[in-house]
Amino acid sequence: MKSLFGFQDTLEVVTNGVVALPANANAEARNNHRNLKKKDCKAMYAIQAALDSANFDKISHAETSKEAWDILVKYYDGGEK
């Protein structure tokens, strides 16, 4: 999956998340935030498309790709079982 995120230029969004846009943001900041949100949606789609129904249920409540990815990492990389 990390290879796919790298190819789609979404790895940074999955690992760092998308920071909330400040209320007084200028046009450039709004544009950057919009692009990051698009990348987040793209990564979330890739995660959802790769999962079977049992694993999809684990992340179905996640709002962002980072949140979904963190759930999967915790479950499969030594989180409390």
PDB file of C-alpha atoms in Angstrom:
ATOM      1  CA  MET A   1       0.000   0.000   0.000  1.00  0.00           C
ATOM      2  CA  LYS A   2       2.827   2.418   0.774  1.00  0.00           C
ATOM      3  CA  SER A   3       4.082   1.942  -2.785  1.00  0.00           C
ATOM      4  CA  LEU A   4       0.634   2.836  -4.103  1.00  0.00           C
ATOM      5  CA  PHE A   5       0.462   5.912  -1.872  1.00  0.00           C
ATOM      6  CA  GLY A   6       3.904   6.957  -3.104  1.00  0.00           C
ATOM      7  CA  PHE A   7       2.898   6.480  -6.732  1.00  0.00           C
ATOM      8  CA  GLN A   8      -0.276   8.506  -6.230  1.00  0.00           C
ATOM      9  CA  ASP A   9       1.638  11.195  -4.313  1.00  0.00           C
ATOM     10  CA  THR A  10      -0.559  10.676  -1.256  1.00  0.00           C
ATOM     11  CA  LEU A  11       1.898   9.114   1.226  1.00  0.00           C
ATOM     12  CA  GLU A  12       2.463  12.403   3.063  1.00  0.00           C
ATOM     13  CA  VAL A  13      -1.276  12.865   3.608  1.00  0.00           C
ATOM     14  CA  VAL A  14      -1.675   9.305   4.905  1.00  0.00           C
ATOM     15  CA  THR A  15       1.230   9.578   7.340  1.00  0.00           C
ATOM     16  CA  ASN A  16       0.765  13.203   8.480  1.00  0.00           C
ATOM     17  CA  GLY A  17      -2.910  13.895   7.887  1.00  0.00           C
ATOM     18  CA  VAL A  18      -4.463  17.161   6.736  1.00  0.00           C
ATOM     19  CA  VAL A  19      -4.152  20.106   9.102  1.00  0.00           C
ATOM     20  CA  ALA A  20      -7.302  22.169   9.600  1.00  0.00           C
ATOM     21  CA  LEU A  21      -7.480  25.354   7.571  1.00  0.00           C
ATOM     22  CA  PRO A  22      -7.256  28.521   9.705  1.00  0.00           C
ATOM     23  CA  ALA A  23     -10.174  30.942   9.463  1.00  0.00           C
ATOM     24  CA  ASN A  24      -7.944  33.759   8.194  1.00  0.00           C
ATOM     25  CA  ALA A  25      -6.248  31.703   5.449  1.00  0.00           C
ATOM     26  CA  ASN A  26      -5.258  33.410   2.229  1.00  0.00           C
ATOM     27  CA  ALA A  27      -6.123  32.137  -1.250  1.00  0.00           C
ATOM     28  CA  GLU A  28      -2.880  30.171  -1.609  1.00  0.00           C
ATOM     29  CA  ALA A  29      -3.430  28.390   1.720  1.00  0.00           C
ATOM     30  CA  ARG A  30      -7.022  27.549   0.726  1.00  0.00           C
ATOM     31  CA  ASN A  31      -5.771  26.149  -2.591  1.00  0.00           C
ATOM     32  CA  ASN A  32      -3.123  24.023  -0.864  1.00  0.00           C
ATOM     33  CA  HIS A  33      -5.666  22.770   1.648  1.00  0.00           C
ATOM     34  CA  ARG A  34      -8.091  21.842  -1.140  1.00  0.00           C
ATOM     35  CA  ASN A  35      -5.336  19.888  -2.905  1.00  0.00           C
ATOM     36  CA  LEU A  36      -4.454  18.060   0.309  1.00  0.00           C
ATOM     37  CA  LYS A  37      -8.121  17.164   0.848  1.00  0.00           C
ATOM     38  CA  LYS A  38      -8.257  15.756  -2.709  1.00  0.00           C
ATOM     39  CA  LYS A  39      -5.184  13.648  -1.984  1.00  0.00           C
ATOM     40  CA  ASP A  40      -6.789  12.489   1.265  1.00  0.00           C
ATOM     41  CA  CYS A  41      -9.906  11.353  -0.604  1.00  0.00           C
ATOM     42  CA  LYS A  42      -7.762   9.616  -3.212  1.00  0.00           C
ATOM     43  CA  ALA A  43      -5.825   7.746  -0.508  1.00  0.00           C
ATOM     44  CA  MET A  44      -9.016   6.850   1.377  1.00  0.00           C
ATOM     45  CA  TYR A  45     -10.471   5.381  -1.806  1.00  0.00           C
ATOM     46  CA  ALA A  46      -7.316   3.299  -2.342  1.00  0.00           C
ATOM     47  CA  ILE A  47      -7.491   1.971   1.221  1.00  0.00           C
ATOM     48  CA  GLN A  48     -11.187   1.141   0.980  1.00  0.00           C
ATOM     49  CA  ALA A  49     -10.809  -0.537  -2.422  1.00  0.00           C
ATOM     50  CA  ALA A  50      -8.026  -2.788  -1.140  1.00  0.00           C
ATOM     51  CA  LEU A  51      -9.928  -4.199   1.844  1.00  0.00           C
ATOM     52  CA  ASP A  52     -12.248  -7.135   2.234  1.00  0.00           C
ATOM     53  CA  SER A  53     -15.536  -6.655   4.088  1.00  0.00           C
ATOM     54  CA  ALA A  54     -14.167  -7.749   7.494  1.00  0.00           C
ATOM     55  CA  ASN A  55     -11.351  -5.212   7.369  1.00  0.00           C
ATOM     56  CA  PHE A  56     -13.561  -2.550   5.820  1.00  0.00           C
ATOM     57  CA  ASP A  57     -15.770  -2.743   8.923  1.00  0.00           C
ATOM     58  CA  LYS A  58     -12.750  -1.805  11.055  1.00  0.00           C
ATOM     59  CA  ILE A  59     -12.261   1.493   9.215  1.00  0.00           C
ATOM     60  CA  SER A  60     -15.819   2.269   8.154  1.00  0.00           C
ATOM     61  CA  HIS A  61     -16.107   5.057  10.739  1.00  0.00           C
ATOM     62  CA  ALA A  62     -12.793   6.730   9.780  1.00  0.00           C
ATOM     63  CA  GLU A  63     -13.109  10.238   8.382  1.00  0.00           C
ATOM     64  CA  THR A  64      -9.603  10.565   6.917  1.00  0.00           C
ATOM     65  CA  SER A  65      -7.068   8.335   5.235  1.00  0.00           C
ATOM     66  CA  LYS A  66      -4.653   8.885   8.148  1.00  0.00           C
ATOM     67  CA  GLU A  67      -7.264   7.716  10.632  1.00  0.00           C
ATOM     68  CA  ALA A  68      -8.075   4.626   8.541  1.00  0.00           C
ATOM     69  CA  TRP A  69      -4.398   3.829   8.013  1.00  0.00           C
ATOM     70  CA  ASP A  70      -3.616   4.232  11.729  1.00  0.00           C
ATOM     71  CA  ILE A  71      -6.435   1.814  12.603  1.00  0.00           C
ATOM     72  CA  LEU A  72      -5.051  -0.790  10.205  1.00  0.00           C
ATOM     73  CA  VAL A  73      -1.454  -0.307  11.377  1.00  0.00           C
ATOM     74  CA  LYS A  74      -2.482  -0.654  15.008  1.00  0.00           C
ATOM     75  CA  TYR A  75      -4.469  -3.787  14.273  1.00  0.00           C
ATOM     76  CA  TYR A  76      -1.801  -5.516  12.197  1.00  0.00           C
ATOM     77  CA  ASP A  77       1.490  -4.161  13.591  1.00  0.00           C
ATOM     78  CA  GLY A  78       1.352  -5.185  17.215  1.00  0.00           C
ATOM     79  CA  GLY A  79      -1.464  -3.184  18.706  1.00  0.00           C
ATOM     80  CA  GLU A  80      -3.395  -4.755  21.543  1.00  0.00           C
ATOM     81  CA  LYS A  81      -5.055  -7.878  20.208  1.00  0.00           C
TER      82      LYS A  81
END
